[in-house]
mmCIF file of C-alpha atoms in Angstrom:
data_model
loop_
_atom_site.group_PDB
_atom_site.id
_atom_site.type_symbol
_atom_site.label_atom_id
_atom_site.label_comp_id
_atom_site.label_asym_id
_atom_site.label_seq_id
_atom_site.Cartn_x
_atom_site.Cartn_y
_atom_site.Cartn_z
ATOM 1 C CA UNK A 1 -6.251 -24.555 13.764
ATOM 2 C CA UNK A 2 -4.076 -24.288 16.307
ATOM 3 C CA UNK A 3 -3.939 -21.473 18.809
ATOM 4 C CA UNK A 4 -1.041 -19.814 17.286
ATOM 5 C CA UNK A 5 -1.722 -20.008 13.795
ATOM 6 C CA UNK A 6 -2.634 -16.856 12.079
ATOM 7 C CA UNK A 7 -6.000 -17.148 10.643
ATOM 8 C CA UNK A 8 -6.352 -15.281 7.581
ATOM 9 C CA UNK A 9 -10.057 -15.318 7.328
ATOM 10 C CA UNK A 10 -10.358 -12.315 9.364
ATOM 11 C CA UNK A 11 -9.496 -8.659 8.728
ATOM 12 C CA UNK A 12 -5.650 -8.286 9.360
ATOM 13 C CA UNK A 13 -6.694 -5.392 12.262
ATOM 14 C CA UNK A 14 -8.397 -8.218 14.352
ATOM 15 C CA UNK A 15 -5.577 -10.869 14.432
ATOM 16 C CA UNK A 16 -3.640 -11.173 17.194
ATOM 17 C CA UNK A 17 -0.826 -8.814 16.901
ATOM 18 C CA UNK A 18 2.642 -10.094 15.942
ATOM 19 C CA UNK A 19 5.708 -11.324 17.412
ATOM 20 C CA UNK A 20 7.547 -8.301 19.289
ATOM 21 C CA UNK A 21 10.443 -6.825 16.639
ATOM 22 C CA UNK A 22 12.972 -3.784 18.067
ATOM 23 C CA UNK A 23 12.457 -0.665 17.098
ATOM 24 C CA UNK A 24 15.997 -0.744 15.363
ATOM 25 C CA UNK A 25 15.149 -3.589 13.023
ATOM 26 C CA UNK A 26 11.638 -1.640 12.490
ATOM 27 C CA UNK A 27 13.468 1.325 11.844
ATOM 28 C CA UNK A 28 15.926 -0.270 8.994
ATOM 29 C CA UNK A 29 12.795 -1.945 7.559
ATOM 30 C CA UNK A 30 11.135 1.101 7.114
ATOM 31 C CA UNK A 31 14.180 2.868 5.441
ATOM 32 C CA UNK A 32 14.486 -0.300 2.667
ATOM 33 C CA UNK A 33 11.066 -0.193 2.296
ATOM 34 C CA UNK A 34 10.983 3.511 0.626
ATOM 35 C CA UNK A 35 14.244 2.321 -1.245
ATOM 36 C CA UNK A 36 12.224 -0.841 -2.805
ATOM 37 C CA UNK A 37 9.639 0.911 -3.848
ATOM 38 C CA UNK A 38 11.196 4.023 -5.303
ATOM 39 C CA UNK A 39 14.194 1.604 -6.909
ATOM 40 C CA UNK A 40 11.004 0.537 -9.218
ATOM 41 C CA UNK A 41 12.784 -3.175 -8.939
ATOM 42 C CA UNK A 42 10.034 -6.027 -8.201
ATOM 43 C CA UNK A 43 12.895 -8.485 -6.719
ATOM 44 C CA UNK A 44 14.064 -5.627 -4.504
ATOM 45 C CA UNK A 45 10.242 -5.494 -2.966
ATOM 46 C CA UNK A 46 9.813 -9.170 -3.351
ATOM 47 C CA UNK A 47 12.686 -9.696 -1.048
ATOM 48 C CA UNK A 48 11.379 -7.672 2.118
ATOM 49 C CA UNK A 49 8.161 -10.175 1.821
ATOM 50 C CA UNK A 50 7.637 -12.946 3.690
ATOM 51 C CA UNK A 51 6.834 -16.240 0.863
ATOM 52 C CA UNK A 52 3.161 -16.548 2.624
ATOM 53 C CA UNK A 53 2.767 -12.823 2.407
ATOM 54 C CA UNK A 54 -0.485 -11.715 3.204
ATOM 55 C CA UNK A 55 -0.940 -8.293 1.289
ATOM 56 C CA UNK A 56 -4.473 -6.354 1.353
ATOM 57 C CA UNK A 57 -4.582 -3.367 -1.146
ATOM 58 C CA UNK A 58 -8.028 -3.110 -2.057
ATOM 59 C CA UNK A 59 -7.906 0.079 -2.981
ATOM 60 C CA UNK A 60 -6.110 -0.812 -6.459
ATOM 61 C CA UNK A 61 -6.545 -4.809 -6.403
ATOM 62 C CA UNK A 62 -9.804 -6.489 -6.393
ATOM 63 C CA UNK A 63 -8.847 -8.796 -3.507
ATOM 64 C CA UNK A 64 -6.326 -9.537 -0.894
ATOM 65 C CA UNK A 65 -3.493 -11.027 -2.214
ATOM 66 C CA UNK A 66 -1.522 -14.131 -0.778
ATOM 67 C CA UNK A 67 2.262 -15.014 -1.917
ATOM 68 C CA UNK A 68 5.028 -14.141 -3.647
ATOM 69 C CA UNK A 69 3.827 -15.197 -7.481
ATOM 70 C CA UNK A 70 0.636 -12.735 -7.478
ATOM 71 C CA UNK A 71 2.797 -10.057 -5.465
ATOM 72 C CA UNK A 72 4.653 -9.847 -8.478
ATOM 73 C CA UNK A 73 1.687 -9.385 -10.405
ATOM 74 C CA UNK A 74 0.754 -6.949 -8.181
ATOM 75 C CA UNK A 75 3.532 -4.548 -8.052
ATOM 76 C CA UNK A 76 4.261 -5.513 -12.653
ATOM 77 C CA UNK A 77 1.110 -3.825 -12.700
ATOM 78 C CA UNK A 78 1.888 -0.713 -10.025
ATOM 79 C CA UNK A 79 5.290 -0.117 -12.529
ATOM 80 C CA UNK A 80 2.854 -0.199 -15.426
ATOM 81 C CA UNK A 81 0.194 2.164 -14.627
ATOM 82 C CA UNK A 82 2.763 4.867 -12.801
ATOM 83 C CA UNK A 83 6.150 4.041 -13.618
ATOM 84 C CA UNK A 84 7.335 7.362 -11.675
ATOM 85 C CA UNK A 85 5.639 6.984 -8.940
ATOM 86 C CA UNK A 86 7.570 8.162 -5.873
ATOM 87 C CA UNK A 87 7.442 7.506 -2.048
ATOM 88 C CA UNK A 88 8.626 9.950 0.840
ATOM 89 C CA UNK A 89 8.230 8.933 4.092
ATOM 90 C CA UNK A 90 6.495 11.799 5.990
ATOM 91 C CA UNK A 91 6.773 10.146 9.357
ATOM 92 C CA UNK A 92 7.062 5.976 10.564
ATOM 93 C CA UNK A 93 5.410 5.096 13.656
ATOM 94 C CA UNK A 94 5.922 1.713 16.041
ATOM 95 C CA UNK A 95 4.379 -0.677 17.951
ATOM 96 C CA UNK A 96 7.419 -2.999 18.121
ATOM 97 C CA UNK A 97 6.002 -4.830 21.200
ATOM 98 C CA UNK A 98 2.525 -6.069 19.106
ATOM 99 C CA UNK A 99 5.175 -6.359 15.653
ATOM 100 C CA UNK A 100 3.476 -3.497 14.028
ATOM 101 C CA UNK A 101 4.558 -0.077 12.360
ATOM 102 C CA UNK A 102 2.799 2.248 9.657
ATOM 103 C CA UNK A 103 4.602 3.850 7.062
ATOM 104 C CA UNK A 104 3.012 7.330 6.569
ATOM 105 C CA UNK A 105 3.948 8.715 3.159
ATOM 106 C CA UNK A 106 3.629 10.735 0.227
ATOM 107 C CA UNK A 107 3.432 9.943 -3.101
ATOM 108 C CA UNK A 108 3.848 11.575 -6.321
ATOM 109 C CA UNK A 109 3.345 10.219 -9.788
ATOM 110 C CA UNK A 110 2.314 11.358 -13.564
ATOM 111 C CA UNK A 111 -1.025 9.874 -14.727
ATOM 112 C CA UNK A 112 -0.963 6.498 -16.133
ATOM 113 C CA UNK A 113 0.449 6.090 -19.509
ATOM 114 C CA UNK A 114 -2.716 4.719 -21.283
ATOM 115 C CA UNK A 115 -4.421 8.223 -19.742
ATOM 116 C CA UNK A 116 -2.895 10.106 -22.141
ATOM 117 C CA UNK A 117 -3.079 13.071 -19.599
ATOM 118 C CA UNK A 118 0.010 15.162 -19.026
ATOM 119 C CA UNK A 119 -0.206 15.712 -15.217
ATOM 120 C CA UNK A 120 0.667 15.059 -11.604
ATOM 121 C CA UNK A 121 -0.832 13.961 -8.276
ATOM 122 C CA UNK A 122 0.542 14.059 -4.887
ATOM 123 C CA UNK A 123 -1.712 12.096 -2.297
ATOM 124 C CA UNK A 124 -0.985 10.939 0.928
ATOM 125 C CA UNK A 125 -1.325 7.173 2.522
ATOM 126 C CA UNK A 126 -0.112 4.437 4.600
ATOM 127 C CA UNK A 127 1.922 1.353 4.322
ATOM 128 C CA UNK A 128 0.544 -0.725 7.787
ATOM 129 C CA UNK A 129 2.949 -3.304 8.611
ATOM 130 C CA UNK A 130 0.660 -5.863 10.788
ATOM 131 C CA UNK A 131 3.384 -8.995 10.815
ATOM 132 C CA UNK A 132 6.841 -10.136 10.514
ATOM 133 C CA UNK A 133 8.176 -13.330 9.930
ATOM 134 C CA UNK A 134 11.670 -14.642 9.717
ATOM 135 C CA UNK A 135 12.778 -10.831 9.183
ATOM 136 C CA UNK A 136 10.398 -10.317 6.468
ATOM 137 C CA UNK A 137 6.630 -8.711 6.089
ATOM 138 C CA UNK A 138 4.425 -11.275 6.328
ATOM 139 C CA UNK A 139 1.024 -9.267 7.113
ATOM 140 C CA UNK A 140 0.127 -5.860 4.945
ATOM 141 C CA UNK A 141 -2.530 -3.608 4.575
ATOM 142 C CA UNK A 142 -2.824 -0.293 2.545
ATOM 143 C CA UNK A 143 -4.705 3.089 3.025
ATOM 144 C CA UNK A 144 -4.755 5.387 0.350
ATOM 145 C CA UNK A 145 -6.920 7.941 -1.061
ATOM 146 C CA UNK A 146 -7.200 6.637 -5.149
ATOM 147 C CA UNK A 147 -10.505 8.830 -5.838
ATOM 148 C CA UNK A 148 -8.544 12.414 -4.874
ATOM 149 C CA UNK A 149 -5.445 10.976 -7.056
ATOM 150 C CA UNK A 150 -7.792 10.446 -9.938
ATOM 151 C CA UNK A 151 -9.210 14.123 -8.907
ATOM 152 C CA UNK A 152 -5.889 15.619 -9.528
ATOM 153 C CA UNK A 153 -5.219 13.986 -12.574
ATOM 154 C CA UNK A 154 -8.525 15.784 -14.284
ATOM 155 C CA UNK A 155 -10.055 11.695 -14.445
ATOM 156 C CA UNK A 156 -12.716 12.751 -11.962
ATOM 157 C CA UNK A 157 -15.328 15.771 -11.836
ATOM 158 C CA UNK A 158 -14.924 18.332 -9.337
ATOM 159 C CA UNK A 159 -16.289 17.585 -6.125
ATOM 160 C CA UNK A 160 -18.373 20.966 -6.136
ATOM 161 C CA UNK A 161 -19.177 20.449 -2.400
ATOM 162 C CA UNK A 162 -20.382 17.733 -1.949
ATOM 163 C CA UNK A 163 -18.759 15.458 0.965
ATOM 164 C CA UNK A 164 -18.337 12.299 2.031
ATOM 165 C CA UNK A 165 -19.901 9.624 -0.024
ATOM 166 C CA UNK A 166 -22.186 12.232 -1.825
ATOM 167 C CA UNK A 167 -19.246 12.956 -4.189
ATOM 168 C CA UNK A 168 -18.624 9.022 -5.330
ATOM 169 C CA UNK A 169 -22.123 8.510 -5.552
ATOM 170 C CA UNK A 170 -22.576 11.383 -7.676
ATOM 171 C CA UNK A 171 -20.193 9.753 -10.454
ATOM 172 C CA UNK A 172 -22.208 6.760 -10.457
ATOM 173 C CA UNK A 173 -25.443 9.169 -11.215
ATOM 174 C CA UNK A 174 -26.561 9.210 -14.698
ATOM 175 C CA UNK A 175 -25.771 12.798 -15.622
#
């Protein structure tokens, strides 16, 4: 491998960082970015993503997904369990000299569908940008909280004080 190849065998947060972008072009990205998403069009997302994408959302997928054909998968499946959900940007930070930015945001959506469940959450997370290429996202990772979503939705037991990983634990418990 040579010394400026991106290895993708590692954690995105331990590769180098990427090629320096301006803060302007970082800027528009960001705006598009909420319009993709909330236009609830795959092609429109699928066209700020780099062909090689490398897109790490293990919070809802089960492993870190690479290229265009399973990104569309991917974000079928985000339409089909909330096809409401909606993104505001709460604040977009920069790092334009390592390539980076973070998309802080909230999101609000109805339970899935197949729930049956007539309710709401609003949760807060963050789109990390780790890589460009050619003008398009090329390195991704996600941070989101899934277990308070489900919490709001009535899916999940009360935490009843318990903290940290005493509450998921405590669904896994035989009751």
């Amino acid at each position: 491998m040579s010394a400026t190849a991106t290895r993708t065998d590692v954690p995105a947060y331990d590769r180098p960082a990427g090629a320096a972008i301006t803060a302007a072009f970082a800027r528009d990205f960001g705006t598009r970015w909420e319009a993709a998403w909330n236009s609830h069009d795959t092609d429109q997302v699928l066209a700020l993503l780099h062909p090689d994408i490398r897109w790490n959302d293990t919070v809802f997928w089960p492993e870190v997904i690479h290229g265009h054909a399973d990104m569309r998968k991917y974000i079928e499946k985000i339409w089909a369990v909330m096809p409401d959900v909606h993104f505001r940007e709460v604040q977009f930070f920069t790092a334009v000299e390592d390539g980076r930015a973070l998309y802080l945001f909230e999101q609000t959506a109805a339970a899935p569908p197949a729930s049956g469940l007539d309710t709401t959450a609003t949760t807060y997370g963050c789109d990390i940008f780790l890589g460009f290429r050619d003008g398009l996202l090329a390195d991704y990772m996600a941070q989101y909280e899934i277990a308070e979503m489900m919490r709001q939705f009535g899916m999940l037991p009360p935490r009843k004080g318990r903290i940290g990983g005493a509450y998921l634990l405590s669904l896994a418990s035989p009751k």
